[in-house]
XYZ file of C-alpha atoms in Angstrom:
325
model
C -34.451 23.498 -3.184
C -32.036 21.938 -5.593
C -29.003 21.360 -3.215
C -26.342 18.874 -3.053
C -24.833 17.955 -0.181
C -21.285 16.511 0.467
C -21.038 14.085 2.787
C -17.643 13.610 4.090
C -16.576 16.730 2.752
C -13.333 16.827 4.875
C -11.849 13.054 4.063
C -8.924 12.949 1.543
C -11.662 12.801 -1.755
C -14.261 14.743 -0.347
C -12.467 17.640 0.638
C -10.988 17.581 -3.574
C -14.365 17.051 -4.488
C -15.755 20.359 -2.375
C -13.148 21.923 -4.111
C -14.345 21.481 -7.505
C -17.475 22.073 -6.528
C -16.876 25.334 -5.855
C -14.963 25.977 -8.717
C -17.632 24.969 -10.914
C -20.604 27.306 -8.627
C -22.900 24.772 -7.605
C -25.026 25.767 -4.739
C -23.842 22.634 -2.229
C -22.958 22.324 1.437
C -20.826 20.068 3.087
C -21.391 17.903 6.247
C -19.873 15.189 8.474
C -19.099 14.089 11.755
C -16.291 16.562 12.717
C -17.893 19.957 13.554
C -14.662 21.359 14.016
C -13.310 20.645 10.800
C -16.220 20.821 8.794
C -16.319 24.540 9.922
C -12.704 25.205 8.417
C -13.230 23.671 5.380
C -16.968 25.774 4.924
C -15.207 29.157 6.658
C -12.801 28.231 3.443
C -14.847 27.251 0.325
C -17.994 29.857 2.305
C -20.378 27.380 2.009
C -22.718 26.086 4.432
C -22.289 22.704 6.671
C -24.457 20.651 8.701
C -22.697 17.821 11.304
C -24.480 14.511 11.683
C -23.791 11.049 11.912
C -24.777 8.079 9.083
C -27.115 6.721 12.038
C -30.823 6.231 11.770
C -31.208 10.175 12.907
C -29.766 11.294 9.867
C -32.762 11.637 7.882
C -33.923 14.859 10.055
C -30.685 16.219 8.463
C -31.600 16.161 4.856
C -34.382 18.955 4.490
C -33.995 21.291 1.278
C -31.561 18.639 -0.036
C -31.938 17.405 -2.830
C -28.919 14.774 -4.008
C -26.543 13.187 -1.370
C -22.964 12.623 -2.279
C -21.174 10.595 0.296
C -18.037 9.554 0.347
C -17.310 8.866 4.067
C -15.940 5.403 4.189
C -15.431 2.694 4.810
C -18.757 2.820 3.085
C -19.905 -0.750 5.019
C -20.262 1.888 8.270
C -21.964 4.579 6.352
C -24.276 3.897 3.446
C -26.850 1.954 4.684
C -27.946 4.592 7.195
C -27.676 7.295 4.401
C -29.278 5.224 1.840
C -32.472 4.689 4.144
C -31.923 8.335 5.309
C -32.558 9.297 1.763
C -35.651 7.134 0.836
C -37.557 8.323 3.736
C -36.509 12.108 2.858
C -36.928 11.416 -1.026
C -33.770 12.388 -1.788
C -31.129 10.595 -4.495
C -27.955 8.834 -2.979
C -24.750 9.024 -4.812
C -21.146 7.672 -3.317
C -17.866 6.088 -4.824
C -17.855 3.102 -3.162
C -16.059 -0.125 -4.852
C -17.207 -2.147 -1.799
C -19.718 -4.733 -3.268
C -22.028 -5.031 -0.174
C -22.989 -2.069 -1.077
C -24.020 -2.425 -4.253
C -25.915 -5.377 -3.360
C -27.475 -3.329 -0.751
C -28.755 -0.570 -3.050
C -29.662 -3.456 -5.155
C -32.040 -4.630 -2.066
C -33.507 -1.217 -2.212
C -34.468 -0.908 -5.183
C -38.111 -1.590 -5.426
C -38.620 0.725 -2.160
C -36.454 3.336 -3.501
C -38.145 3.639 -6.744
C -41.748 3.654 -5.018
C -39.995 6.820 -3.249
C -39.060 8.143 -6.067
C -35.184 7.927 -5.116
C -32.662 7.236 -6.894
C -29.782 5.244 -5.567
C -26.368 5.561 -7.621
C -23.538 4.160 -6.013
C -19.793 4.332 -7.549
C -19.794 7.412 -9.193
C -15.429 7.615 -9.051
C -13.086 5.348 -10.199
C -14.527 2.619 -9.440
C -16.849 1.660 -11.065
C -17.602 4.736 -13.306
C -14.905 3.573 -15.912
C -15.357 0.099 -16.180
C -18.932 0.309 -16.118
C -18.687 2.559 -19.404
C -16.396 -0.052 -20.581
C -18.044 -2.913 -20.132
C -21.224 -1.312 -22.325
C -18.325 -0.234 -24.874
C -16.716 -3.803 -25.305
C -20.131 -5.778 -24.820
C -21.411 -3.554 -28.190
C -18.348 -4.816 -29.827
C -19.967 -8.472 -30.352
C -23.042 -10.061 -30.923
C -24.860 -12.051 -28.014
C -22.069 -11.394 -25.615
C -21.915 -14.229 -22.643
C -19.411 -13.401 -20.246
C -17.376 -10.006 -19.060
C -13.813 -10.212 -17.539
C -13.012 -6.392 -15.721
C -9.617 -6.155 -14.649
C -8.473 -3.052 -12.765
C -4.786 -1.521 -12.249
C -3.916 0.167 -8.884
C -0.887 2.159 -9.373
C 0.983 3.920 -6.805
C 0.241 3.941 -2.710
C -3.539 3.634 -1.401
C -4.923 6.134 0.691
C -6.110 4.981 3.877
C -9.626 5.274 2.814
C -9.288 3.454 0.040
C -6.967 0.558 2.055
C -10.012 0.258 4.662
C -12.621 -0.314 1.935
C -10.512 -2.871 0.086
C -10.530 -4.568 3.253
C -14.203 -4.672 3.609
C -14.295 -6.183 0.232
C -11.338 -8.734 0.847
C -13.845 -9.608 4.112
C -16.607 -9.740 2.129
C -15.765 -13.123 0.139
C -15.233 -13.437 -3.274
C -17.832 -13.720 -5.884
C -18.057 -14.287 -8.968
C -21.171 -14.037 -11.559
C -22.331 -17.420 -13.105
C -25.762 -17.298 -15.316
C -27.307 -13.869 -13.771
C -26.563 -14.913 -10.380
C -23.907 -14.513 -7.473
C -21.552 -17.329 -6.664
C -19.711 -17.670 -3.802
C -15.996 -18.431 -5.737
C -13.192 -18.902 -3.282
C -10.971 -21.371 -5.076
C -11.158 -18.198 -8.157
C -7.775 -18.173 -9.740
C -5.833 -15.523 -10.563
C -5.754 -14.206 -14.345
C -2.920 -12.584 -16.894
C -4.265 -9.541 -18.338
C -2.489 -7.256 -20.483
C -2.606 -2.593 -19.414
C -0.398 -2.213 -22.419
C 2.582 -2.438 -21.044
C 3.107 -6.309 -20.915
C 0.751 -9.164 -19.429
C 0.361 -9.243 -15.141
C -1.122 -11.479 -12.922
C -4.218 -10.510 -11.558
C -6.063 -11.288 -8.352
C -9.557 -12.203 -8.256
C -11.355 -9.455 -5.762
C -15.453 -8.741 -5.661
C -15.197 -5.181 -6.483
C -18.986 -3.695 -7.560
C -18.769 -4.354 -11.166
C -19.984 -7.858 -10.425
C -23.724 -5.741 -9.798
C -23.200 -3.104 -12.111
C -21.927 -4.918 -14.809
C -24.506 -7.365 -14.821
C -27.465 -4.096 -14.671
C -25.794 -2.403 -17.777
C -24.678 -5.190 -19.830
C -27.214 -7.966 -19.119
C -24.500 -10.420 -19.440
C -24.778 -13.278 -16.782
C -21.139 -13.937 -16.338
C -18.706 -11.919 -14.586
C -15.244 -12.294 -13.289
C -13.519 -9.445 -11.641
C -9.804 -8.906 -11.265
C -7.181 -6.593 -9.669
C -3.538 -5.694 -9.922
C -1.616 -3.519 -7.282
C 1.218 -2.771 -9.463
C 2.291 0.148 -6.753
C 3.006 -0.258 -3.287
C 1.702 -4.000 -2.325
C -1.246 -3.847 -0.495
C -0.437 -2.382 3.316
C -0.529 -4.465 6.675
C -0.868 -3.556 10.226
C -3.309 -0.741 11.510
C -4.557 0.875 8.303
C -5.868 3.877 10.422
C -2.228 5.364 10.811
C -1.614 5.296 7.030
C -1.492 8.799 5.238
C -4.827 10.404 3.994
C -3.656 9.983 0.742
C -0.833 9.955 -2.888
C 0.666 14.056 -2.769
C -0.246 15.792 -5.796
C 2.792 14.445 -7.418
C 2.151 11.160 -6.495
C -0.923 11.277 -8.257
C 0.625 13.150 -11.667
C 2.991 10.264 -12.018
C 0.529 7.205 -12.702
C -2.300 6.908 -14.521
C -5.221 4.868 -14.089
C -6.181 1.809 -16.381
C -8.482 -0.770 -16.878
C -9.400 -3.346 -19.314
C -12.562 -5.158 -19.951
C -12.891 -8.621 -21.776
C -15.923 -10.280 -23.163
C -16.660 -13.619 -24.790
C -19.425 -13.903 -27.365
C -21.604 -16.731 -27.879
C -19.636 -18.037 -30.624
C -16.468 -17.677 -28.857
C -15.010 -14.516 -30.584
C -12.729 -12.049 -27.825
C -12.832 -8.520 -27.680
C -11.232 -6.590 -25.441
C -10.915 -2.740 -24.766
C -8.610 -0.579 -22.078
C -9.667 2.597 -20.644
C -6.761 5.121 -18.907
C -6.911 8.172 -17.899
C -5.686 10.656 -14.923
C -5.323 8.921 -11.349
C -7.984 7.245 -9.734
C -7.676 9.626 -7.364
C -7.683 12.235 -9.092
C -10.636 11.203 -11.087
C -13.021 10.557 -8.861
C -13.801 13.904 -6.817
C -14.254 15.043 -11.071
C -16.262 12.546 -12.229
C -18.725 12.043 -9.023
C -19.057 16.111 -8.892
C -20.055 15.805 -12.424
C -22.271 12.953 -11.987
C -23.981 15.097 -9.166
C -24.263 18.266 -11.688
C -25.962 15.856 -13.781
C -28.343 14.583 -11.519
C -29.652 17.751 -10.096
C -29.795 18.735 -13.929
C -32.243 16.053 -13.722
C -30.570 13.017 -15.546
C -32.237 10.809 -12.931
C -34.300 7.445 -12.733
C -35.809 6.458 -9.425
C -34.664 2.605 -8.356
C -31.134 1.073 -8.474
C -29.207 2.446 -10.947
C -25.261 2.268 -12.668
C -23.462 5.284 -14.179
C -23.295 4.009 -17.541
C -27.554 3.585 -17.070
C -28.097 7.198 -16.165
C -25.368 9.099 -18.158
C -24.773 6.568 -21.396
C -21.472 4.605 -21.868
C -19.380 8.051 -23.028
C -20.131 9.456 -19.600
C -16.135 8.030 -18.246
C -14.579 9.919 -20.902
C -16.191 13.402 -20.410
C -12.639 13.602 -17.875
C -10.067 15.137 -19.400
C -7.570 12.709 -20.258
C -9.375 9.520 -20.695
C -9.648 7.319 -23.820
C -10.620 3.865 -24.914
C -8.700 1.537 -27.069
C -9.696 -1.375 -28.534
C -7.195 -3.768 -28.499
C-alpha cells in the first residue's frame, strides 16, 4: 500500500495538515494517542485512524503504511520511538521538528536506516524547510564558501507546541558548528541581523540547521540565531497556553529568515526568504513533502529537504520568495 499516515493528526498543525490532505485526495489516515478525538476528527475528514502510543509497541501499528508524518511534540518524547518504529517496519519518517536532538538522532540512524531502506527526513515545516533551501541558495552565491550564519524571525505568539519544543532546545545546550563538527558554545553571543525592516539583535539558539545545514551545504561552520520579535518568549506552565495564533493572527505576520555566508576570501553574501506564517506554512509544505515522497522522491539514510526535493522546494508555497540582499 502507498499510505501516509498522520501522526498527531489532532494537535494544533496536524489537525491543518489533515486538512489539506484531504483537500488535495491523498489516501492517508490519521492516528494518535486520543481515541476519542482522533475519531471526531476521522468521522470529519472520513478517513481512517489508528490510536497508539510513540512507545516501543508502535511498530505493530505501521502495517500497509508506507510514509510517517509526525508531528506530535515535543518531538524529544516522540521521535525516537517512531523513528525505530519505522526502520524495523521499513517505512520513511517525516516530522517538523526544529529540536536539534533530533536531528542528531536521525543523524545516529543513518547507516541502520539506509541498510533498511528507510528514509528518515526530519523538519519538513518551517523550520528547517526554508532555511535549508536557503542556505544551498546563498552558499551557490560564492566560491569555496566557509561558514553559514541562519537567523530566524518569530513573529507573533507561539503555540504551545511550538513553546514546549523551544524549550527542549533551550535545554539542550547551545551549539555551534566549528570545522564539520559540534561545539558545545555557551558563552555564543548574540548577533545584529537585518529581516528588512531594520537590524535586531539576535539570540544564539541550536535549532536543526546546525545538522542540516552542514548535510546540504558541506560548509563546516555554522552559527544559528533567533529573534522573537512577537510576544517574548512565555514563562510559567507552558501546558495551559493556547493551541495556537487564530487565523488572523496568523494573516497578520509573515515569516522570514536570512542566511549569511562567508567565502574563503572573505566576500559576504546574504539572502532573506519570507513567506506566509510559519504556521501556516508548515502543515503545506510537510503535506507536500509527504506527496513527494510517496511519489517516490526518496533516498534511504539521513536526509534534509533541500537533499531530497532541490533548493526551490521552500518556494513551491504560495507566497514565498528569496532576495538577495
Amino acid at each position: 500500500m502507498n499510505t501516509l499516515l498522520i501522526y498527531g493528526a489532532t494537535g494544533y498543525t496536524g489537525q491543518m495538515a489533515a486538512e489539506h490532505a484531504k483537500r488535495l485526495g491523498l489516501d492517508f489516515e490519521i492516528a494518535g494517542r486520543n481515541a476519542e478525538r482522533l475519531q471526531t476528527l476521522a468521522n470529519r475528514l472520513d478517513v481512517p485512524y489508528r490510536e497508539f502510543n510513540a512507545d516501543a509497541q508502535a511498530e505493530q501499528s505501521l502495517n500497509g503504511v508506507s510514509v510517517l508524518l509526525n508531528f506530535a511534540g515535543p518531538f524529544a518524547q516522540t521521535s525516537n520511538a517512531l523513528m525505530r518504529a519505522c526502520i524495523n517496519a521499513g517505512v520513511d519518517y517525516l516530522d517538523i521538528t526544529a529540536e536539534i536532538n533530533i536531528y542528531r538522532l536521525a543523524e545516529q540512524l543513518g547507516s541502520e536506516a539506509a541498510e533498511a531502506g528507510v528514509m528518515l527526513l526530519p523538519g519538513v515545516g518551517w523550520d528547517v524547510v526554508p532555511t535549508d533551501c536557503l542556505a544551498v541558495h546563498v552558499a551557490r552565491r560564492v566560491r569555496k564558501p566557509q561558514s553559514l550564519s541562519v537567523a530566524l524571525q518569530v513573529p507573533g505568539s507561539m503555540s504551545r507546541g511550538s513553546a514546549m519544543s523551544v524549550s527542549e532546545i533551550i535545554g539542550a545546550g547551545q551549539w555551534t558548528r566549528v570545522d564539520g563538527q559540534l561545539v558545545p558554545t555557551p558563552d555564543a553571543q548574540p548577533r545584529y541581523f537585518d529581516f528588512s525592516e531594520g537590524s535586531v539583535l539576535c539570540a544564539p539558539l541550536s535549532f536543526g540547521d546546525l545538522v542540516t545545514g552542514w548535510h546540504s551545504t558541506g560548509i563546516p561552520n555554522i552559527a544559528m540565531f533567533v529573534h522573537i520579535s512577537g510576544d517574548a518568549f512565555p514563562e510559567g506552565d507552558l501546558s495551559q497556553l493556547p493551541d495556537g495564533p487564530t487565523a488572523q493572527q496568523r494573516d497578520s505576520h509573515r515569516a522570514r529568515a536570512v542566511v549569511e555566508v562567508t567565502a574563503a576570501d572573505g566576500t559576504v553574501v546574504r539572502s532573506m526568504i519570507e513567506t506566509i506564517n510559519g504556521y501556516s506554512y508548515t502543515p503545506l509544505v510537510a503535506i507536500e513533502a509527504a506527496r513527494r515522497v510517496l511519489g517516490g522522491d526518496r533516498q534511504p539514510g539521513f536526509k534534509t529537504p533541500a537533499q531530497i526535493f532541490g533548493s526551490g522546494f521552500a518556494e513551491t508555497i504560495a507566497g514565498t520568495t528569496i532576495i538577495d540582499l
